[in-house]
Amino acid sequence: MNRKTLVLPAVIGLLAPVLAACGGTDGAGDGGGSIAVGTTDRFIATDDAPAPLDPAYAYDVGSWNILRQTVQTLMIQPRGEGEPVPEAAESCSFTDTGNERYVCTLREDLSFADGSPVTAKDVKYSIDRARSIKADSGVFALLSAIDTVETRGDREVIFHLNSADATFPYKLSTPVAGIVNPADYDRGKLRDGFDVNGSGPYTLKAEVENGEMVKAVFTKNAHYKGALTLNNDKIEMNSFKDASAMDGALKGGDIDVMTRSMTPEQIQQLSVDPGENTELFDMPGLEIRYLAFNTDAPSVRDKAVRQAMAQIINRSELVSKVYGVQAEPLYSLVPATITGHSNSFFNKYGDPSVSKAEKLLADADVSTPVKLTMHYTTDHYGAATKREFEVLSKQLNDSGLFDVSIKGTPWDSFVPAQRKGSYDVYGMGWFPDFPDADNYIAPFLDADNFLKSPYTNSIIRKTLIPESRREADRGSAATSLTEIQDIVAEDVPVLPLWQGKQYLATSDDISGTAYVLNSSSTLQLWELSRGMSG
């Protein structure tokens, strides 16, 4: 049997510290030459999104997986699981009892890939730049807790926060807090195209065709100094038009590793018969899928309409018909494996019921059938997305209470339309920026949320989120977090559907698979090498 389940070294939610391997490039193995990795993620520069790889703009799992290889952050999530550890920093810590002053000291002799020194002023420049540009991706909101950034000498950076935030070290591990060279990144505008310069473990050379990056070539950065040990000299990441083409490339020996997104059918086939020289790995994941609503749109403005959809949709049937054992029903924005999770939607709605949904609509004087269109992206979350929306629309239409149609749109057009409020109901996925309940709540419900949702709840924003962030012991934040989830189940600005596992297929001479993906779907390509698989 060539299928392996990779168990992460620490339970998600307990967040026990696990130190990253300390090193840099010295002493790293040569990895047996270049390793080719496949993905169906697409990297396109358009008029609406001309700067897909600028850390001040990028906010999707694919572009972040490019930036994490190239742009260094003060902190980093460790190679297993646990609390973030220093990366570009030598040390970081809160220096007050209120979690409002956070101080980092840079490593000595840190430099960008071109050899120029990295100083505390560069860190301040990078973070202040992202905060001031306020890109419409909404990624800058991850830095909203910062009031001011201060520097002392070349190595000390002091963050003064506007409110307590125990999750701030995690936010400093995300690419929006990546350190960029002021010589390459203008203070007041985004950097168009696919050039990336940083102090991370690799340099990037992009191969571009018709405004799309089709290959990213990562070469070991000789100037890198940080917490990571590189097990290879070069990685070539190839972007494929679909999962079938990626699968063919793996079987044909053109790539060594196949990452997201494989289809459920491919995963099932590889589980049964991976082939003589191929291995399939599954591992825990924190990806979620959900429906989001433009709560100002006439078709779904009435809360009863959204509640009726929550009452009708059968998550178990959806998962069974589309994803099988590769996903599990989800009854909250916060996954079941994260500290602070509550089954708020099940607690409120119980099992699917057309009669209860009918009463909700009747009590609100909503005429039926409710006509609406549900939108999904055709090329970002995998080929199964269309089938998922076919099942969802059938469930709603079979109730007799809805008249639902579905429409698919490529990601590069889907995102700008969603941000402009063009969709009343649309499907999205979420790969967490870091493994904490706050990251499944604030990005959806706080001010400057990335969905640009018109939904606001002052109790959540002004009281409950700040309360939860004051708790360094994340288990102690459960009361505030549960109340937030209960409000979401009542108001339904978003409707969670399922959470999924992660899968990776490799040729059998590739090692490092145990750590190449963490629970947040972060690709840690430096872990890969040739040799006995592991």
XYZ file of C-alpha atoms in Angstrom:
534
model
C 0.000 0.000 0.000
C 1.525 3.290 -1.105
C -0.761 5.565 0.874
C 0.446 7.159 4.077
C -1.277 9.284 6.669
C 0.977 11.970 8.082
C 0.198 12.847 11.673
C 1.364 16.300 12.702
C 3.565 16.377 15.804
C 1.198 18.496 17.902
C -2.555 18.620 18.213
C -4.083 21.659 16.511
C -5.559 24.008 19.090
C -3.177 23.041 21.888
C -0.494 24.990 20.036
C 2.387 23.438 21.935
C 5.659 25.068 20.875
C 7.800 23.102 18.442
C 11.067 24.757 17.453
C 11.924 25.106 13.800
C 15.161 23.626 12.572
C 17.804 26.280 13.037
C 20.298 26.788 10.306
C 20.168 28.776 7.084
C 21.788 27.446 3.935
C 25.036 26.236 5.489
C 25.137 22.488 5.809
C 22.054 21.940 3.668
C 22.022 18.930 1.411
C 22.014 19.402 -2.351
C 18.713 17.503 -2.545
C 19.833 15.551 -5.582
C 19.219 18.408 -8.013
C 16.123 20.330 -9.014
C 12.751 19.061 -7.763
C 9.633 19.762 -9.863
C 6.364 20.522 -8.079
C 2.933 20.758 -9.688
C -0.032 22.927 -8.733
C -3.311 23.981 -10.295
C -3.016 27.409 -8.682
C -2.977 30.117 -11.328
C -0.949 33.316 -11.089
C -2.363 35.994 -13.377
C -1.697 39.712 -13.598
C -4.801 41.592 -14.760
C -5.971 45.184 -14.945
C -7.954 44.594 -11.735
C -5.077 42.789 -9.990
C -1.770 43.811 -11.623
C 0.391 43.013 -8.559
C -0.455 39.411 -7.615
C 2.829 38.804 -5.728
C 3.258 42.060 -3.841
C 3.155 41.207 -0.097
C 0.988 44.307 0.441
C -1.639 42.860 -1.922
C -1.430 39.052 -2.119
C -4.071 37.244 -0.069
C -4.698 33.733 -1.354
C -3.035 30.448 -0.581
C -1.324 30.153 -3.967
C 0.400 33.543 -3.966
C 1.291 33.198 -0.287
C 3.009 29.913 -1.090
C 5.200 31.815 -3.538
C 5.971 34.563 -1.031
C 6.753 32.220 1.865
C 9.686 30.838 -0.106
C 11.107 34.238 -0.990
C 10.101 36.982 1.474
C 11.263 36.626 5.063
C 9.091 37.435 8.076
C 10.111 38.211 11.645
C 8.315 35.097 12.867
C 7.447 31.801 11.221
C 5.158 28.890 11.952
C 7.340 25.934 12.955
C 7.941 22.854 10.837
C 5.463 20.828 12.840
C 2.768 22.776 14.622
C 2.805 25.166 17.528
C 3.354 28.782 18.348
C 5.407 30.855 15.883
C 9.139 31.055 16.373
C 11.697 33.710 15.308
C 12.792 33.677 11.656
C 14.317 36.975 10.491
C 14.252 37.900 14.155
C 16.674 36.571 16.711
C 14.023 37.026 19.376
C 10.536 38.501 19.765
C 8.327 38.915 22.825
C 5.680 40.994 24.513
C 7.350 43.300 27.020
C 4.251 44.324 28.963
C 1.546 42.453 30.864
C -1.214 43.806 28.603
C 0.032 42.317 25.299
C 0.250 45.785 23.729
C 4.021 46.221 23.243
C 5.893 43.686 21.152
C 9.658 43.881 20.587
C 11.755 42.030 18.022
C 15.525 41.965 17.621
C 16.802 41.094 14.139
C 19.449 38.468 13.527
C 22.935 39.849 13.031
C 24.208 40.383 9.492
C 20.814 39.779 7.892
C 20.741 40.696 4.192
C 18.513 40.696 1.124
C 19.263 38.337 -1.736
C 21.259 41.060 -3.509
C 23.577 41.298 -0.497
C 22.305 44.626 0.847
C 21.727 44.669 4.623
C 18.304 44.208 6.205
C 17.769 46.702 9.010
C 15.039 47.530 11.474
C 14.112 50.488 9.257
C 13.409 48.055 6.389
C 11.027 46.117 8.628
C 9.224 49.316 9.600
C 9.102 50.440 5.965
C 7.634 47.119 4.815
C 4.907 46.945 7.433
C 4.004 50.628 7.288
C 3.838 50.327 3.487
C 1.285 47.502 3.611
C -0.772 49.389 6.193
C -0.807 52.619 4.211
C -1.487 51.145 0.749
C -4.600 49.372 2.073
C -4.940 47.114 -0.971
C -8.453 46.051 -1.881
C -7.554 42.420 -1.122
C -8.011 43.382 2.545
C -4.766 41.714 3.624
C -3.669 44.868 5.462
C -6.345 44.152 8.077
C -4.039 41.498 9.549
C -1.910 44.417 10.764
C -4.832 46.431 12.141
C -3.706 45.978 15.749
C -0.596 48.093 15.085
C -0.704 51.692 16.252
C 2.896 52.645 15.491
C 6.167 50.928 14.599
C 9.344 52.213 16.240
C 12.982 51.317 15.594
C 16.052 51.512 17.828
C 19.345 51.151 16.041
C 19.671 48.721 13.145
C 18.254 45.633 14.838
C 15.413 46.492 17.220
C 11.784 46.899 16.100
C 9.079 47.880 18.581
C 5.393 47.439 17.783
C 2.973 49.555 19.798
C -0.488 48.009 19.512
C -3.772 49.886 19.760
C -5.290 47.039 21.774
C -4.190 43.764 23.315
C -3.651 41.019 20.756
C -2.254 37.685 21.886
C -2.358 36.498 18.259
C 0.021 39.225 17.037
C 3.077 36.898 16.783
C 1.083 34.775 14.326
C 0.287 37.835 12.226
C 3.981 38.666 12.003
C 4.485 35.217 10.448
C 2.217 36.008 7.475
C 3.510 37.348 4.126
C 1.822 40.743 4.527
C 4.440 41.319 7.246
C 7.210 40.226 4.882
C 10.351 42.330 4.733
C 10.896 43.987 1.339
C 13.740 46.111 0.042
C 12.724 49.785 -0.243
C 14.870 49.963 -3.370
C 12.470 47.566 -5.116
C 9.094 48.451 -3.576
C 7.687 51.977 -3.750
C 6.146 53.249 -0.546
C 2.893 54.420 -2.072
C 2.016 51.901 -4.790
C 1.995 48.183 -5.479
C 4.696 46.435 -7.488
C 3.124 45.124 -10.679
C 4.008 41.810 -12.247
C 5.803 38.758 -10.872
C 9.143 40.060 -9.597
C 9.771 39.294 -5.928
C 12.855 40.325 -3.956
C 13.389 39.492 -0.332
C 15.660 37.862 2.198
C 13.903 34.490 2.297
C 15.374 31.040 1.660
C 15.000 31.230 -2.141
C 15.178 33.712 -4.970
C 12.449 33.606 -7.620
C 12.609 33.587 -11.390
C 9.170 33.710 -12.986
C 8.409 32.286 -16.411
C 5.464 34.265 -17.785
C 3.217 33.686 -20.787
C 0.448 36.124 -21.751
C 0.335 37.730 -18.322
C 0.316 34.413 -16.432
C 3.178 32.888 -14.460
C 3.391 29.307 -15.699
C 6.530 28.349 -13.778
C 8.202 29.656 -10.633
C 11.861 28.676 -10.310
C 13.125 28.892 -6.725
C 16.911 28.889 -6.305
C 18.656 28.716 -2.940
C 19.483 32.181 -1.662
C 23.182 32.234 -0.801
C 22.647 35.216 1.510
C 19.816 33.647 3.499
C 20.172 33.619 7.254
C 17.241 32.421 9.316
C 15.621 29.531 11.125
C 15.294 27.172 8.162
C 17.568 24.461 6.810
C 17.264 23.998 3.049
C 17.328 20.397 1.854
C 17.529 21.278 -1.846
C 19.152 23.815 -4.156
C 16.295 24.411 -6.555
C 12.556 23.898 -6.835
C 10.556 24.363 -10.030
C 6.845 24.939 -9.435
C 4.729 24.334 -12.530
C 1.196 25.690 -12.855
C -1.175 23.319 -14.683
C -4.496 24.165 -16.306
C -6.251 21.337 -14.471
C -5.729 18.381 -12.157
C -5.752 15.870 -15.000
C -2.797 17.538 -16.697
C -0.939 17.694 -13.387
C -1.614 14.000 -12.746
C -0.316 13.118 -16.202
C 2.868 15.078 -15.540
C 3.488 13.131 -12.309
C 2.885 9.775 -13.970
C 5.065 10.805 -16.897
C 7.945 11.843 -14.661
C 7.775 15.524 -15.606
C 7.117 16.537 -11.997
C 8.076 14.906 -8.704
C 5.349 16.270 -6.417
C 1.642 16.931 -6.999
C -0.021 19.415 -4.636
C -3.361 21.214 -4.609
C -5.785 20.714 -6.068
C -6.398 17.098 -6.908
C -9.939 15.974 -7.676
C -11.801 13.627 -5.303
C -11.729 11.012 -8.067
C -7.948 11.286 -8.422
C -7.457 10.970 -4.693
C -9.714 7.939 -4.567
C -7.872 6.304 -7.464
C -4.465 7.011 -5.949
C -5.714 5.587 -2.630
C -6.619 2.313 -4.310
C -3.840 2.079 -6.881
C -1.152 4.768 -6.671
C 1.082 3.024 -9.174
C 4.468 1.415 -8.814
C 6.528 4.557 -8.198
C 4.007 6.936 -6.638
C 2.910 7.560 -3.071
C -0.173 9.408 -1.797
C -0.090 11.173 1.544
C -3.032 12.547 3.465
C -2.706 14.822 6.461
C -4.865 17.005 8.700
C -5.974 20.288 7.206
C -7.780 23.427 8.261
C -9.315 24.420 4.926
C -12.999 25.326 5.083
C -15.651 26.038 2.442
C -18.637 28.289 2.905
C -21.304 30.373 1.215
C -21.049 34.126 1.664
C -23.853 36.657 1.277
C -24.052 40.252 0.162
C -26.475 41.096 2.952
C -27.481 44.338 1.197
C -28.689 42.472 -1.905
C -32.508 42.350 -2.220
C -32.633 38.569 -2.739
C -30.904 37.753 0.569
C -31.309 40.969 2.564
C -33.957 39.384 4.768
C -32.254 37.289 7.421
C -35.003 34.684 7.123
C -33.852 33.790 3.593
C -30.339 33.073 4.790
C -31.652 31.182 7.809
C -33.897 29.070 5.575
C -30.892 28.108 3.452
C -29.036 27.112 6.619
C -32.052 25.043 7.635
C -32.328 23.197 4.313
C -28.729 22.491 3.271
C -27.681 18.950 4.111
C -23.946 19.035 4.719
C -23.609 15.292 5.237
C -25.223 14.563 1.884
C -23.101 17.233 0.200
C -19.858 15.806 1.555
C -20.888 12.223 0.798
C -21.845 12.922 -2.810
C -18.910 15.161 -3.692
C -15.936 14.595 -1.381
C -16.454 11.339 0.502
C -13.923 10.743 3.269
C -11.879 13.727 2.081
C -14.060 16.235 3.974
C -16.303 16.552 7.019
C -19.470 18.625 7.609
C -18.778 21.945 9.340
C -21.234 23.791 11.593
C -19.184 26.884 12.366
C -16.648 29.151 10.705
C -14.115 27.736 13.187
C -13.015 24.161 12.323
C -13.730 21.410 14.810
C -10.015 20.872 15.520
C -9.333 24.483 16.565
C -9.583 25.597 20.200
C -12.739 27.673 20.615
C -14.864 25.764 18.063
C -18.597 25.517 18.709
C -21.211 23.658 16.618
C -23.355 26.790 16.580
C -25.199 26.110 13.319
C -26.169 22.587 14.362
C -27.174 23.827 17.795
C -29.536 26.344 16.191
C -30.879 24.457 13.170
C -30.392 20.791 13.976
C -30.976 18.339 11.137
C -32.078 19.662 7.736
C -35.829 20.407 7.690
C -37.930 21.851 4.871
C -40.886 22.427 7.181
C -38.805 24.519 9.593
C -37.390 26.505 6.673
C -40.888 27.092 5.337
C -41.991 28.458 8.711
C -38.982 30.797 8.872
C -39.913 32.285 5.507
C -43.630 32.433 6.252
C -43.094 34.182 9.588
C -41.008 36.811 7.788
C -43.615 37.209 4.981
C -41.076 36.151 2.349
C -42.685 35.026 -0.907
C -41.592 31.679 -2.285
C -39.909 30.349 -4.248
C -37.008 32.694 -3.524
C -35.127 33.237 -6.778
C -31.368 33.681 -6.639
C -28.090 32.798 -8.357
C -25.211 31.146 -6.509
C -21.784 31.949 -7.944
C -18.649 29.823 -7.748
C -15.133 29.955 -9.186
C -14.286 27.380 -11.814
C -10.519 27.137 -11.402
C -9.357 27.975 -7.889
C -10.662 25.354 -5.466
C -10.616 22.349 -7.758
C -12.830 20.716 -10.361
C -15.250 19.363 -7.730
C -16.554 22.868 -6.985
C -19.063 22.732 -9.856
C -20.436 19.412 -8.612
C -20.665 20.864 -5.103
C -22.846 23.724 -6.323
C -24.999 21.374 -8.353
C -25.737 19.409 -5.176
C -26.395 22.575 -3.148
C -28.765 24.018 -5.737
C -30.658 20.718 -6.017
C -31.127 20.570 -2.247
C -32.544 24.091 -2.195
C -34.703 23.650 -5.296
C -36.093 20.295 -4.173
C -37.468 22.054 -1.093
C -39.846 24.025 -3.323
C -38.902 27.143 -1.377
C -36.086 28.270 -3.691
C -35.469 28.729 -7.394
C -31.698 28.611 -7.586
C -29.407 28.751 -10.576
C -25.619 28.474 -10.463
C -22.904 30.245 -12.425
C -19.169 29.566 -12.582
C -16.495 32.185 -13.298
C -12.671 31.972 -13.533
C -10.873 33.230 -10.417
C -9.272 36.255 -12.051
C -12.756 37.582 -12.912
C -14.571 36.101 -9.907
C -12.582 37.985 -7.270
C -13.007 41.525 -8.666
C -16.740 40.938 -9.148
C -17.119 39.605 -5.609
C -15.270 42.587 -4.148
C -17.510 44.989 -6.054
C -20.603 43.372 -4.534
C -21.794 41.892 -7.838
C -22.771 38.547 -6.296
C -25.682 38.043 -3.892
C -24.535 34.539 -2.891
C -21.140 33.055 -3.671
C -18.910 30.187 -2.648
C -15.478 30.679 -1.143
C -12.789 28.676 0.610
C -10.516 29.712 3.437
C -7.023 28.496 4.167
C -6.060 30.016 7.503
C -3.337 32.604 7.795
C -2.479 30.946 11.107
C -4.098 28.170 13.172
C -6.165 30.155 15.673
C -9.916 30.767 15.972
C -9.353 34.513 15.581
C -8.302 33.918 11.971
C -11.648 32.318 11.161
C -13.562 35.224 12.680
C -11.868 38.612 12.208
C -11.203 38.264 8.446
C -14.944 37.711 7.902
C -16.561 39.890 10.553
C -14.211 42.683 11.637
C -13.815 46.099 10.015
C -11.929 45.964 6.683
C -12.798 42.273 6.317
C -11.440 40.659 3.164
C -14.924 39.796 1.872
C -15.838 43.494 1.941
C -19.109 42.321 3.453
C -21.704 44.970 4.299
C -22.672 42.920 7.359
C -21.699 44.587 10.630
C -22.248 43.583 14.221
C -20.994 46.095 16.776
C -20.975 43.577 19.629
C -18.653 41.295 17.682
C -16.359 44.085 16.526
C -16.176 46.298 19.584
C -16.514 43.800 22.414
C -16.129 40.121 21.589
C -13.138 40.151 19.219
C -11.127 42.455 21.532
C -12.083 40.280 24.524
C -10.901 37.114 22.795
C -7.591 38.680 21.794
C -6.736 39.648 25.345
C -6.491 35.973 26.311
C -2.975 34.621 25.885
C -4.365 31.235 26.930
C -6.575 30.653 23.902
C -8.754 28.210 25.800
C -9.761 31.087 28.068
C -11.169 32.921 25.035
C -13.806 30.218 24.483
C -16.708 32.209 25.995
C -16.212 35.186 23.652
C -15.526 32.946 20.668
C -18.653 30.867 21.261
C -20.823 33.972 21.487
C -19.432 35.186 18.157
C -20.202 31.852 16.513
C -23.738 31.868 17.932
C -24.363 35.346 16.492
C -23.120 34.170 13.089
C -25.525 31.213 13.229
C -28.382 33.602 14.020
C -27.582 36.254 11.390
C -25.982 33.993 8.736
C -23.719 36.498 6.940
C -21.767 33.363 5.970
C -22.847 29.732 5.889
C -20.107 27.169 6.657
C -20.284 23.902 4.718
C -17.295 21.614 5.281
C -13.672 21.295 6.319
C -11.197 19.171 4.410
C -8.063 17.108 4.558
C -4.889 17.794 2.588
C -3.322 15.507 0.023
C 0.067 15.238 -1.593
C 1.300 12.768 -4.211
C 4.981 12.227 -4.906
C 7.343 9.996 -6.783
C 8.821 7.474 -4.384
C 12.331 8.961 -4.394
C 11.211 12.225 -2.762
C 11.652 12.772 0.971
C 10.547 15.531 3.307
C 6.838 14.940 2.747
C 6.100 14.855 6.479
C 6.654 18.608 6.715
C 6.205 19.988 3.204
C 2.633 21.041 4.062
C 1.579 22.408 7.413
C -2.020 22.526 8.647
C -2.521 25.990 7.134
C -1.705 24.580 3.669
C 1.615 26.399 3.663
C 4.101 24.813 1.262
C 7.467 24.446 2.972
C 9.439 23.559 -0.128
C 12.765 23.711 1.683
C 11.846 20.386 3.310
C 11.953 18.438 0.030
C 14.909 16.363 -1.120
C 15.622 13.242 -3.123
C 16.152 9.969 -1.366
C 14.030 7.563 0.639
C 10.525 9.019 0.979
C 9.275 10.048 4.402
